[in-house]
Amino acid sequence: MKKLFILILAYGSLTAQNLEPSTYLGDVVRHEYYAISYVEEYEQAEWTFHMICKDCFGAAERKNNFRKDPSIKTTSALLSDYKGSGYDRGHLVPAGDMTQNKLAMSESFYMSNMSPQSPSFNRGIWRKLESQIRDWSHKYDTTYVVTGPILNFGFSTIGSNKVAVPQLYYKVIYFKNRQKMVAYILPNEGSKSNLSNFQVTVDEVEQKTMIDFFPGLDDALETQLESSLITLK
């Protein structure tokens, strides 16, 4: 059993397999500390899935060892695809969530975990949202995070592998101990707006992506949580 699932089982009875999103376009690859659904056509993941909690963070340092993902049979995007493109190699699973040890940090730099993001977006409001989720995990403990681009809109490409440049990104977050969900859709551009302006229901993300989030939850609970728009502090 992967360490990811051992870690999750230590914090609750629901397994990662039950909570993993459905796949609409991609093939699932499970690394030690997160899972992805990789879409060869777009050279990136349609979703990434990982868990964080108040005791999950450590002191592993960021090494920026961006590299192709050996688990992608068709070969993931390459560093050369991003060179001179004007786009950042934007993490889907944040490096800041993978500080528990060197392996977790290293895995977060697979190119399969990257997506072309505007620098003002990646280093601005996207980073702000990532930081907010970490703050919530310290407060609410066990937190499951699904992240991805919305790929069924028009897009340009970069590099020889024609990596798609998404117009929109989403995050869907489930706080197991509090039985709450929040979701966001953000355009791939800089913004000074409050994060609350980008909050949507999980139902809306599902409609735009055709992905079923957290399908292992009780149907009645899932329906309630995914249709609600709540305020977290």
JSON list of C-alpha atoms in Angstrom, two decimals:
[
{"chain": "A", "resi": 1, "resn": "MET", "atom": "CA", "xyz": [0.00, 0.00, 0.00]},
{"chain": "A", "resi": 2, "resn": "LYS", "atom": "CA", "xyz": [1.30, 3.43, -0.92]},
{"chain": "A", "resi": 3, "resn": "LYS", "atom": "CA", "xyz": [2.44, 5.71, 1.89]},
{"chain": "A", "resi": 4, "resn": "LEU", "atom": "CA", "xyz": [-0.17, 8.24, 0.81]},
{"chain": "A", "resi": 5, "resn": "PHE", "atom": "CA", "xyz": [-2.92, 5.82, 1.73]},
{"chain": "A", "resi": 6, "resn": "ILE", "atom": "CA", "xyz": [-1.25, 4.73, 4.97]},
{"chain": "A", "resi": 7, "resn": "LEU", "atom": "CA", "xyz": [-1.08, 8.40, 5.96]},
{"chain": "A", "resi": 8, "resn": "ILE", "atom": "CA", "xyz": [-4.74, 8.97, 5.13]},
{"chain": "A", "resi": 9, "resn": "LEU", "atom": "CA", "xyz": [-5.91, 5.83, 6.92]},
{"chain": "A", "resi": 10, "resn": "ALA", "atom": "CA", "xyz": [-4.12, 7.04, 10.04]},
{"chain": "A", "resi": 11, "resn": "TYR", "atom": "CA", "xyz": [-6.40, 10.07, 10.09]},
{"chain": "A", "resi": 12, "resn": "GLY", "atom": "CA", "xyz": [-9.78, 8.54, 9.31]},
{"chain": "A", "resi": 13, "resn": "SER", "atom": "CA", "xyz": [-11.79, 5.55, 8.22]},
{"chain": "A", "resi": 14, "resn": "LEU", "atom": "CA", "xyz": [-12.37, 6.73, 4.66]},
{"chain": "A", "resi": 15, "resn": "THR", "atom": "CA", "xyz": [-9.70, 5.47, 2.28]},
{"chain": "A", "resi": 16, "resn": "ALA", "atom": "CA", "xyz": [-8.07, 7.51, -0.44]},
{"chain": "A", "resi": 17, "resn": "GLN", "atom": "CA", "xyz": [-9.50, 5.18, -3.05]},
{"chain": "A", "resi": 18, "resn": "ASN", "atom": "CA", "xyz": [-13.02, 6.04, -1.90]},
{"chain": "A", "resi": 19, "resn": "LEU", "atom": "CA", "xyz": [-12.33, 9.76, -1.90]},
{"chain": "A", "resi": 20, "resn": "GLU", "atom": "CA", "xyz": [-10.41, 10.01, -5.15]},
{"chain": "A", "resi": 21, "resn": "PRO", "atom": "CA", "xyz": [-12.30, 11.93, -7.85]},
{"chain": "A", "resi": 22, "resn": "SER", "atom": "CA", "xyz": [-13.62, 10.14, -10.89]},
{"chain": "A", "resi": 23, "resn": "THR", "atom": "CA", "xyz": [-11.62, 10.35, -14.10]},
{"chain": "A", "resi": 24, "resn": "TYR", "atom": "CA", "xyz": [-13.15, 12.01, -17.13]},
{"chain": "A", "resi": 25, "resn": "LEU", "atom": "CA", "xyz": [-10.19, 12.43, -19.47]},
{"chain": "A", "resi": 26, "resn": "GLY", "atom": "CA", "xyz": [-7.10, 10.99, -17.82]},
{"chain": "A", "resi": 27, "resn": "ASP", "atom": "CA", "xyz": [-5.28, 7.96, -16.44]},
{"chain": "A", "resi": 28, "resn": "VAL", "atom": "CA", "xyz": [-4.71, 7.68, -12.69]},
{"chain": "A", "resi": 29, "resn": "VAL", "atom": "CA", "xyz": [-1.15, 7.54, -11.37]},
{"chain": "A", "resi": 30, "resn": "ARG", "atom": "CA", "xyz": [-0.55, 7.19, -7.62]},
{"chain": "A", "resi": 31, "resn": "HIS", "atom": "CA", "xyz": [2.69, 8.52, -6.24]},
{"chain": "A", "resi": 32, "resn": "GLU", "atom": "CA", "xyz": [3.74, 8.05, -2.63]},
{"chain": "A", "resi": 33, "resn": "TYR", "atom": "CA", "xyz": [2.18, 11.29, -1.41]},
{"chain": "A", "resi": 34, "resn": "TYR", "atom": "CA", "xyz": [-0.45, 12.25, -3.96]},
{"chain": "A", "resi": 35, "resn": "ALA", "atom": "CA", "xyz": [-2.43, 10.91, -6.89]},
{"chain": "A", "resi": 36, "resn": "ILE", "atom": "CA", "xyz": [-3.10, 12.44, -10.32]},
{"chain": "A", "resi": 37, "resn": "SER", "atom": "CA", "xyz": [-5.26, 11.81, -13.34]},
{"chain": "A", "resi": 38, "resn": "TYR", "atom": "CA", "xyz": [-2.93, 12.59, -16.25]},
{"chain": "A", "resi": 39, "resn": "VAL", "atom": "CA", "xyz": [-4.25, 13.62, -19.66]},
{"chain": "A", "resi": 40, "resn": "GLU", "atom": "CA", "xyz": [-1.74, 13.00, -22.45]},
{"chain": "A", "resi": 41, "resn": "GLU", "atom": "CA", "xyz": [-3.65, 15.18, -24.92]},
{"chain": "A", "resi": 42, "resn": "TYR", "atom": "CA", "xyz": [-3.06, 18.24, -22.73]},
{"chain": "A", "resi": 43, "resn": "GLU", "atom": "CA", "xyz": [0.25, 17.12, -21.11]},
{"chain": "A", "resi": 44, "resn": "GLN", "atom": "CA", "xyz": [-0.97, 17.78, -17.59]},
{"chain": "A", "resi": 45, "resn": "ALA", "atom": "CA", "xyz": [-3.30, 16.42, -14.93]},
{"chain": "A", "resi": 46, "resn": "GLU", "atom": "CA", "xyz": [-7.06, 16.93, -15.00]},
{"chain": "A", "resi": 47, "resn": "TRP", "atom": "CA", "xyz": [-6.86, 16.58, -11.23]},
{"chain": "A", "resi": 48, "resn": "THR", "atom": "CA", "xyz": [-4.42, 16.06, -8.39]},
{"chain": "A", "resi": 49, "resn": "PHE", "atom": "CA", "xyz": [-5.49, 14.69, -5.03]},
{"chain": "A", "resi": 50, "resn": "HIS", "atom": "CA", "xyz": [-3.68, 14.94, -1.72]},
{"chain": "A", "resi": 51, "resn": "MET", "atom": "CA", "xyz": [-4.25, 15.22, 2.00]},
{"chain": "A", "resi": 52, "resn": "ILE", "atom": "CA", "xyz": [-2.83, 17.62, 4.57]},
{"chain": "A", "resi": 53, "resn": "CYS", "atom": "CA", "xyz": [-3.42, 17.98, 8.30]},
{"chain": "A", "resi": 54, "resn": "LYS", "atom": "CA", "xyz": [-2.16, 20.04, 11.20]},
{"chain": "A", "resi": 55, "resn": "ASP", "atom": "CA", "xyz": [0.56, 17.49, 12.01]},
{"chain": "A", "resi": 56, "resn": "CYS", "atom": "CA", "xyz": [1.57, 16.74, 8.41]},
{"chain": "A", "resi": 57, "resn": "PHE", "atom": "CA", "xyz": [4.03, 19.55, 7.87]},
{"chain": "A", "resi": 58, "resn": "GLY", "atom": "CA", "xyz": [7.74, 19.17, 8.33]},
{"chain": "A", "resi": 59, "resn": "ALA", "atom": "CA", "xyz": [11.01, 20.87, 7.49]},
{"chain": "A", "resi": 60, "resn": "ALA", "atom": "CA", "xyz": [11.82, 19.49, 4.02]},
{"chain": "A", "resi": 61, "resn": "GLU", "atom": "CA", "xyz": [13.38, 22.23, 1.92]},
{"chain": "A", "resi": 62, "resn": "ARG", "atom": "CA", "xyz": [12.33, 23.17, -1.59]},
{"chain": "A", "resi": 63, "resn": "LYS", "atom": "CA", "xyz": [14.95, 21.99, -4.11]},
{"chain": "A", "resi": 64, "resn": "ASN", "atom": "CA", "xyz": [13.31, 23.00, -7.45]},
{"chain": "A", "resi": 65, "resn": "ASN", "atom": "CA", "xyz": [14.25, 19.67, -9.03]},
{"chain": "A", "resi": 66, "resn": "PHE", "atom": "CA", "xyz": [11.72, 19.91, -11.85]},
{"chain": "A", "resi": 67, "resn": "ARG", "atom": "CA", "xyz": [11.87, 16.72, -13.97]},
{"chain": "A", "resi": 68, "resn": "LYS", "atom": "CA", "xyz": [9.74, 14.45, -16.11]},
{"chain": "A", "resi": 69, "resn": "ASP", "atom": "CA", "xyz": [7.52, 11.96, -14.33]},
{"chain": "A", "resi": 70, "resn": "PRO", "atom": "CA", "xyz": [8.78, 8.38, -14.81]},
{"chain": "A", "resi": 71, "resn": "SER", "atom": "CA", "xyz": [5.32, 7.01, -14.00]},
{"chain": "A", "resi": 72, "resn": "ILE", "atom": "CA", "xyz": [3.72, 8.58, -17.08]},
{"chain": "A", "resi": 73, "resn": "LYS", "atom": "CA", "xyz": [4.00, 5.93, -19.79]},
{"chain": "A", "resi": 74, "resn": "THR", "atom": "CA", "xyz": [3.48, 8.42, -22.61]},
{"chain": "A", "resi": 75, "resn": "THR", "atom": "CA", "xyz": [6.06, 10.81, -21.06]},
{"chain": "A", "resi": 76, "resn": "SER", "atom": "CA", "xyz": [5.06, 13.96, -19.23]},
{"chain": "A", "resi": 77, "resn": "ALA", "atom": "CA", "xyz": [5.76, 17.52, -20.35]},
{"chain": "A", "resi": 78, "resn": "LEU", "atom": "CA", "xyz": [9.41, 18.61, -20.33]},
{"chain": "A", "resi": 79, "resn": "LEU", "atom": "CA", "xyz": [11.26, 21.59, -18.93]},
{"chain": "A", "resi": 80, "resn": "SER", "atom": "CA", "xyz": [11.98, 22.68, -22.48]},
{"chain": "A", "resi": 81, "resn": "ASP", "atom": "CA", "xyz": [8.25, 23.08, -23.15]},
{"chain": "A", "resi": 82, "resn": "TYR", "atom": "CA", "xyz": [8.12, 25.95, -20.65]},
{"chain": "A", "resi": 83, "resn": "LYS", "atom": "CA", "xyz": [11.42, 27.59, -21.58]},
{"chain": "A", "resi": 84, "resn": "GLY", "atom": "CA", "xyz": [10.81, 31.04, -23.06]},
{"chain": "A", "resi": 85, "resn": "SER", "atom": "CA", "xyz": [7.02, 30.57, -22.95]},
{"chain": "A", "resi": 86, "resn": "GLY", "atom": "CA", "xyz": [6.34, 33.36, -20.47]},
{"chain": "A", "resi": 87, "resn": "TYR", "atom": "CA", "xyz": [4.48, 30.90, -18.21]},
{"chain": "A", "resi": 88, "resn": "ASP", "atom": "CA", "xyz": [5.45, 29.53, -14.81]},
{"chain": "A", "resi": 89, "resn": "ARG", "atom": "CA", "xyz": [5.61, 25.82, -14.11]},
{"chain": "A", "resi": 90, "resn": "GLY", "atom": "CA", "xyz": [2.68, 26.11, -11.75]},
{"chain": "A", "resi": 91, "resn": "HIS", "atom": "CA", "xyz": [2.30, 23.43, -9.09]},
{"chain": "A", "resi": 92, "resn": "LEU", "atom": "CA", "xyz": [-1.08, 21.72, -8.75]},
{"chain": "A", "resi": 93, "resn": "VAL", "atom": "CA", "xyz": [-0.08, 19.92, -5.54]},
{"chain": "A", "resi": 94, "resn": "PRO", "atom": "CA", "xyz": [1.79, 22.78, -3.82]},
{"chain": "A", "resi": 95, "resn": "ALA", "atom": "CA", "xyz": [5.38, 22.25, -2.71]},
{"chain": "A", "resi": 96, "resn": "GLY", "atom": "CA", "xyz": [4.36, 24.02, 0.49]},
{"chain": "A", "resi": 97, "resn": "ASP", "atom": "CA", "xyz": [2.00, 21.12, 1.27]},
{"chain": "A", "resi": 98, "resn": "MET", "atom": "CA", "xyz": [4.76, 18.53, 0.79]},
{"chain": "A", "resi": 99, "resn": "THR", "atom": "CA", "xyz": [7.21, 19.50, 3.52]},
{"chain": "A", "resi": 100, "resn": "GLN", "atom": "CA", "xyz": [6.82, 16.30, 5.56]},
{"chain": "A", "resi": 101, "resn": "ASN", "atom": "CA", "xyz": [9.99, 14.75, 4.10]},
{"chain": "A", "resi": 102, "resn": "LYS", "atom": "CA", "xyz": [12.41, 14.87, 1.18]},
{"chain": "A", "resi": 103, "resn": "LEU", "atom": "CA", "xyz": [10.51, 12.32, -0.91]},
{"chain": "A", "resi": 104, "resn": "ALA", "atom": "CA", "xyz": [7.21, 14.19, -0.67]},
{"chain": "A", "resi": 105, "resn": "MET", "atom": "CA", "xyz": [8.92, 17.44, -1.62]},
{"chain": "A", "resi": 106, "resn": "SER", "atom": "CA", "xyz": [10.76, 15.80, -4.50]},
{"chain": "A", "resi": 107, "resn": "GLU", "atom": "CA", "xyz": [7.59, 14.21, -5.91]},
{"chain": "A", "resi": 108, "resn": "SER", "atom": "CA", "xyz": [5.88, 17.59, -6.01]},
{"chain": "A", "resi": 109, "resn": "PHE", "atom": "CA", "xyz": [8.35, 18.66, -8.72]},
{"chain": "A", "resi": 110, "resn": "TYR", "atom": "CA", "xyz": [7.36, 16.05, -11.31]},
{"chain": "A", "resi": 111, "resn": "MET", "atom": "CA", "xyz": [6.38, 17.82, -14.51]},
{"chain": "A", "resi": 112, "resn": "SER", "atom": "CA", "xyz": [3.08, 15.93, -14.42]},
{"chain": "A", "resi": 113, "resn": "ASN", "atom": "CA", "xyz": [2.22, 18.10, -11.41]},
{"chain": "A", "resi": 114, "resn": "MET", "atom": "CA", "xyz": [2.84, 21.30, -13.38]},
{"chain": "A", "resi": 115, "resn": "SER", "atom": "CA", "xyz": [0.51, 23.42, -15.47]},
{"chain": "A", "resi": 116, "resn": "PRO", "atom": "CA", "xyz": [1.33, 26.64, -17.41]},
{"chain": "A", "resi": 117, "resn": "GLN", "atom": "CA", "xyz": [0.32, 29.53, -15.19]},
{"chain": "A", "resi": 118, "resn": "SER", "atom": "CA", "xyz": [0.64, 33.25, -15.67]},
{"chain": "A", "resi": 119, "resn": "PRO", "atom": "CA", "xyz": [3.38, 34.49, -13.32]},
{"chain": "A", "resi": 120, "resn": "SER", "atom": "CA", "xyz": [1.06, 37.11, -11.81]},
{"chain": "A", "resi": 121, "resn": "PHE", "atom": "CA", "xyz": [-1.48, 34.35, -11.11]},
{"chain": "A", "resi": 122, "resn": "ASN", "atom": "CA", "xyz": [0.93, 31.69, -9.83]},
{"chain": "A", "resi": 123, "resn": "ARG", "atom": "CA", "xyz": [2.82, 34.07, -7.57]},
{"chain": "A", "resi": 124, "resn": "GLY", "atom": "CA", "xyz": [-0.27, 36.04, -6.55]},
{"chain": "A", "resi": 125, "resn": "ILE", "atom": "CA", "xyz": [-3.80, 34.91, -5.87]},
{"chain": "A", "resi": 126, "resn": "TRP", "atom": "CA", "xyz": [-3.05, 31.21, -6.53]},
{"chain": "A", "resi": 127, "resn": "ARG", "atom": "CA", "xyz": [-0.33, 31.25, -3.89]},
{"chain": "A", "resi": 128, "resn": "LYS", "atom": "CA", "xyz": [-2.70, 33.11, -1.59]},
{"chain": "A", "resi": 129, "resn": "LEU", "atom": "CA", "xyz": [-5.30, 30.35, -1.95]},
{"chain": "A", "resi": 130, "resn": "GLU", "atom": "CA", "xyz": [-2.71, 27.64, -1.31]},
{"chain": "A", "resi": 131, "resn": "SER", "atom": "CA", "xyz": [-1.61, 29.42, 1.86]},
{"chain": "A", "resi": 132, "resn": "GLN", "atom": "CA", "xyz": [-5.22, 29.85, 3.00]},
{"chain": "A", "resi": 133, "resn": "ILE", "atom": "CA", "xyz": [-5.86, 26.12, 2.64]},
{"chain": "A", "resi": 134, "resn": "ARG", "atom": "CA", "xyz": [-2.80, 25.34, 4.75]},
{"chain": "A", "resi": 135, "resn": "ASP", "atom": "CA", "xyz": [-4.07, 27.73, 7.42]},
{"chain": "A", "resi": 136, "resn": "TRP", "atom": "CA", "xyz": [-7.44, 25.98, 7.37]},
{"chain": "A", "resi": 137, "resn": "SER", "atom": "CA", "xyz": [-5.76, 22.57, 7.71]},
{"chain": "A", "resi": 138, "resn": "HIS", "atom": "CA", "xyz": [-4.09, 23.74, 10.91]},
{"chain": "A", "resi": 139, "resn": "LYS", "atom": "CA", "xyz": [-7.48, 24.80, 12.22]},
{"chain": "A", "resi": 140, "resn": "TYR", "atom": "CA", "xyz": [-9.72, 22.03, 10.87]},
{"chain": "A", "resi": 141, "resn": "ASP", "atom": "CA", "xyz": [-7.10, 19.23, 10.69]},
{"chain": "A", "resi": 142, "resn": "THR", "atom": "CA", "xyz": [-7.66, 16.49, 8.07]},
{"chain": "A", "resi": 143, "resn": "THR", "atom": "CA", "xyz": [-8.09, 18.27, 4.75]},
{"chain": "A", "resi": 144, "resn": "TYR", "atom": "CA", "xyz": [-8.44, 16.65, 1.32]},
{"chain": "A", "resi": 145, "resn": "VAL", "atom": "CA", "xyz": [-7.59, 18.83, -1.66]},
{"chain": "A", "resi": 146, "resn": "VAL", "atom": "CA", "xyz": [-8.40, 18.29, -5.34]},
{"chain": "A", "resi": 147, "resn": "THR", "atom": "CA", "xyz": [-6.79, 20.71, -7.79]},
{"chain": "A", "resi": 148, "resn": "GLY", "atom": "CA", "xyz": [-6.76, 21.00, -11.54]},
{"chain": "A", "resi": 149, "resn": "PRO", "atom": "CA", "xyz": [-7.19, 23.02, -14.70]},
{"chain": "A", "resi": 150, "resn": "ILE", "atom": "CA", "xyz": [-10.51, 23.22, -16.50]},
{"chain": "A", "resi": 151, "resn": "LEU", "atom": "CA", "xyz": [-9.53, 21.76, -19.85]},
{"chain": "A", "resi": 152, "resn": "ASN", "atom": "CA", "xyz": [-12.72, 21.85, -21.91]},
{"chain": "A", "resi": 153, "resn": "PHE", "atom": "CA", "xyz": [-12.41, 25.53, -22.86]},
{"chain": "A", "resi": 154, "resn": "GLY", "atom": "CA", "xyz": [-10.44, 27.08, -25.70]},
{"chain": "A", "resi": 155, "resn": "PHE", "atom": "CA", "xyz": [-6.71, 27.23, -25.01]},
{"chain": "A", "resi": 156, "resn": "SER", "atom": "CA", "xyz": [-3.34, 27.95, -26.55]},
{"chain": "A", "resi": 157, "resn": "THR", "atom": "CA", "xyz": [-0.31, 25.64, -26.23]},
{"chain": "A", "resi": 158, "resn": "ILE", "atom": "CA", "xyz": [3.39, 25.94, -25.42]},
{"chain": "A", "resi": 159, "resn": "GLY", "atom": "CA", "xyz": [6.45, 23.88, -26.33]},
{"chain": "A", "resi": 160, "resn": "SER", "atom": "CA", "xyz": [7.10, 21.05, -28.73]},
{"chain": "A", "resi": 161, "resn": "ASN", "atom": "CA", "xyz": [4.78, 18.80, -26.72]},
{"chain": "A", "resi": 162, "resn": "LYS", "atom": "CA", "xyz": [1.95, 21.33, -27.10]},
{"chain": "A", "resi": 163, "resn": "VAL", "atom": "CA", "xyz": [1.20, 21.71, -23.42]},
{"chain": "A", "resi": 164, "resn": "ALA", "atom": "CA", "xyz": [-2.25, 23.26, -23.04]},
{"chain": "A", "resi": 165, "resn": "VAL", "atom": "CA", "xyz": [-2.48, 26.65, -21.30]},
{"chain": "A", "resi": 166, "resn": "PRO", "atom": "CA", "xyz": [-5.71, 26.56, -19.25]},
{"chain": "A", "resi": 167, "resn": "GLN", "atom": "CA", "xyz": [-7.90, 29.62, -18.90]},
{"chain": "A", "resi": 168, "resn": "LEU", "atom": "CA", "xyz": [-9.31, 28.47, -15.56]},
{"chain": "A", "resi": 169, "resn": "TYR", "atom": "CA", "xyz": [-8.21, 26.48, -12.52]},
{"chain": "A", "resi": 170, "resn": "TYR", "atom": "CA", "xyz": [-10.19, 24.99, -9.66]},
{"chain": "A", "resi": 171, "resn": "LYS", "atom": "CA", "xyz": [-9.70, 23.71, -6.13]},
{"chain": "A", "resi": 172, "resn": "VAL", "atom": "CA", "xyz": [-12.20, 21.58, -4.22]},
{"chain": "A", "resi": 173, "resn": "ILE", "atom": "CA", "xyz": [-11.48, 21.14, -0.51]},
{"chain": "A", "resi": 174, "resn": "TYR", "atom": "CA", "xyz": [-13.11, 18.73, 1.95]},
{"chain": "A", "resi": 175, "resn": "PHE", "atom": "CA", "xyz": [-12.63, 19.14, 5.71]},
{"chain": "A", "resi": 176, "resn": "LYS", "atom": "CA", "xyz": [-13.39, 15.68, 7.03]},
{"chain": "A", "resi": 177, "resn": "ASN", "atom": "CA", "xyz": [-13.62, 16.48, 10.74]},
{"chain": "A", "resi": 178, "resn": "ARG", "atom": "CA", "xyz": [-15.95, 19.43, 10.17]},
{"chain": "A", "resi": 179, "resn": "GLN", "atom": "CA", "xyz": [-17.94, 17.85, 7.31]},
{"chain": "A", "resi": 180, "resn": "LYS", "atom": "CA", "xyz": [-17.56, 20.94, 5.14]},
{"chain": "A", "resi": 181, "resn": "MET", "atom": "CA", "xyz": [-16.58, 21.60, 1.53]},
{"chain": "A", "resi": 182, "resn": "VAL", "atom": "CA", "xyz": [-15.48, 24.71, -0.31]},
{"chain": "A", "resi": 183, "resn": "ALA", "atom": "CA", "xyz": [-14.57, 25.19, -3.96]},
{"chain": "A", "resi": 184, "resn": "TYR", "atom": "CA", "xyz": [-13.00, 27.87, -6.13]},
{"chain": "A", "resi": 185, "resn": "ILE", "atom": "CA", "xyz": [-12.66, 28.62, -9.83]},
{"chain": "A", "resi": 186, "resn": "LEU", "atom": "CA", "xyz": [-10.02, 31.19, -10.74]},
{"chain": "A", "resi": 187, "resn": "PRO", "atom": "CA", "xyz": [-8.95, 32.63, -14.11]},
{"chain": "A", "resi": 188, "resn": "ASN", "atom": "CA", "xyz": [-5.30, 32.16, -15.09]},
{"chain": "A", "resi": 189, "resn": "GLU", "atom": "CA", "xyz": [-4.40, 35.80, -14.54]},
{"chain": "A", "resi": 190, "resn": "GLY", "atom": "CA", "xyz": [-3.33, 38.12, -11.76]},
{"chain": "A", "resi": 191, "resn": "SER", "atom": "CA", "xyz": [-5.99, 39.52, -9.45]},
{"chain": "A", "resi": 192, "resn": "LYS", "atom": "CA", "xyz": [-6.21, 41.75, -6.40]},
{"chain": "A", "resi": 193, "resn": "SER", "atom": "CA", "xyz": [-9.72, 40.52, -5.59]},
{"chain": "A", "resi": 194, "resn": "ASN", "atom": "CA", "xyz": [-10.67, 38.70, -2.42]},
{"chain": "A", "resi": 195, "resn": "LEU", "atom": "CA", "xyz": [-10.68, 34.90, -2.63]},
{"chain": "A", "resi": 196, "resn": "SER", "atom": "CA", "xyz": [-14.36, 34.96, -1.73]},
{"chain": "A", "resi": 197, "resn": "ASN", "atom": "CA", "xyz": [-15.11, 36.45, -5.16]},
{"chain": "A", "resi": 198, "resn": "PHE", "atom": "CA", "xyz": [-13.98, 33.18, -6.75]},
{"chain": "A", "resi": 199, "resn": "GLN", "atom": "CA", "xyz": [-15.83, 30.80, -4.45]},
{"chain": "A", "resi": 200, "resn": "VAL", "atom": "CA", "xyz": [-18.40, 28.54, -6.12]},
{"chain": "A", "resi": 201, "resn": "THR", "atom": "CA", "xyz": [-20.30, 25.40, -5.18]},
{"chain": "A", "resi": 202, "resn": "VAL", "atom": "CA", "xyz": [-18.71, 22.02, -5.81]},
{"chain": "A", "resi": 203, "resn": "ASP", "atom": "CA", "xyz": [-21.67, 21.30, -8.08]},
{"chain": "A", "resi": 204, "resn": "GLU", "atom": "CA", "xyz": [-20.54, 24.11, -10.38]},
{"chain": "A", "resi": 205, "resn": "VAL", "atom": "CA", "xyz": [-17.02, 22.69, -10.61]},
{"chain": "A", "resi": 206, "resn": "GLU", "atom": "CA", "xyz": [-18.46, 19.27, -11.40]},
{"chain": "A", "resi": 207, "resn": "GLN", "atom": "CA", "xyz": [-20.60, 20.74, -14.17]},
{"chain": "A", "resi": 208, "resn": "LYS", "atom": "CA", "xyz": [-17.59, 22.44, -15.77]},
{"chain": "A", "resi": 209, "resn": "THR", "atom": "CA", "xyz": [-15.17, 19.51, -15.45]},
{"chain": "A", "resi": 210, "resn": "MET", "atom": "CA", "xyz": [-17.49, 16.46, -15.67]},
{"chain": "A", "resi": 211, "resn": "ILE", "atom": "CA", "xyz": [-15.61, 15.08, -12.64]},
{"chain": "A", "resi": 212, "resn": "ASP", "atom": "CA", "xyz": [-17.33, 13.57, -9.59]},
{"chain": "A", "resi": 213, "resn": "PHE", "atom": "CA", "xyz": [-15.54, 14.77, -6.44]},
{"chain": "A", "resi": 214, "resn": "PHE", "atom": "CA", "xyz": [-15.33, 12.66, -3.28]},
{"chain": "A", "resi": 215, "resn": "PRO", "atom": "CA", "xyz": [-17.65, 9.93, -4.62]},
{"chain": "A", "resi": 216, "resn": "GLY", "atom": "CA", "xyz": [-17.07, 7.69, -1.59]},
{"chain": "A", "resi": 217, "resn": "LEU", "atom": "CA", "xyz": [-19.05, 9.94, 0.73]},
{"chain": "A", "resi": 218, "resn": "ASP", "atom": "CA", "xyz": [-22.59, 9.05, 1.74]},
{"chain": "A", "resi": 219, "resn": "ASP", "atom": "CA", "xyz": [-24.83, 10.21, -1.12]},
{"chain": "A", "resi": 220, "resn": "ALA", "atom": "CA", "xyz": [-27.02, 12.42, 1.06]},
{"chain": "A", "resi": 221, "resn": "LEU", "atom": "CA", "xyz": [-24.01, 14.08, 2.68]},
{"chain": "A", "resi": 222, "resn": "GLU", "atom": "CA", "xyz": [-22.27, 14.54, -0.67]},
{"chain": "A", "resi": 223, "resn": "THR", "atom": "CA", "xyz": [-25.36, 16.16, -2.16]},
{"chain": "A", "resi": 224, "resn": "GLN", "atom": "CA", "xyz": [-25.70, 18.53, 0.78]},
{"chain": "A", "resi": 225, "resn": "LEU", "atom": "CA", "xyz": [-22.04, 19.56, 0.88]},
{"chain": "A", "resi": 226, "resn": "GLU", "atom": "CA", "xyz": [-21.61, 19.97, -2.86]},
{"chain": "A", "resi": 227, "resn": "SER", "atom": "CA", "xyz": [-24.62, 22.25, -3.24]},
{"chain": "A", "resi": 228, "resn": "SER", "atom": "CA", "xyz": [-23.74, 24.52, -0.31]},
{"chain": "A", "resi": 229, "resn": "LEU", "atom": "CA", "xyz": [-21.86, 27.80, -0.40]},
{"chain": "A", "resi": 230, "resn": "ILE", "atom": "CA", "xyz": [-20.35, 28.36, 3.04]},
{"chain": "A", "resi": 231, "resn": "THR", "atom": "CA", "xyz": [-18.05, 30.90, 4.67]},
{"chain": "A", "resi": 232, "resn": "LEU", "atom": "CA", "xyz": [-14.90, 29.70, 6.41]},
{"chain": "A", "resi": 233, "resn": "LYS", "atom": "CA", "xyz": [-12.75, 31.85, 8.66]}
]
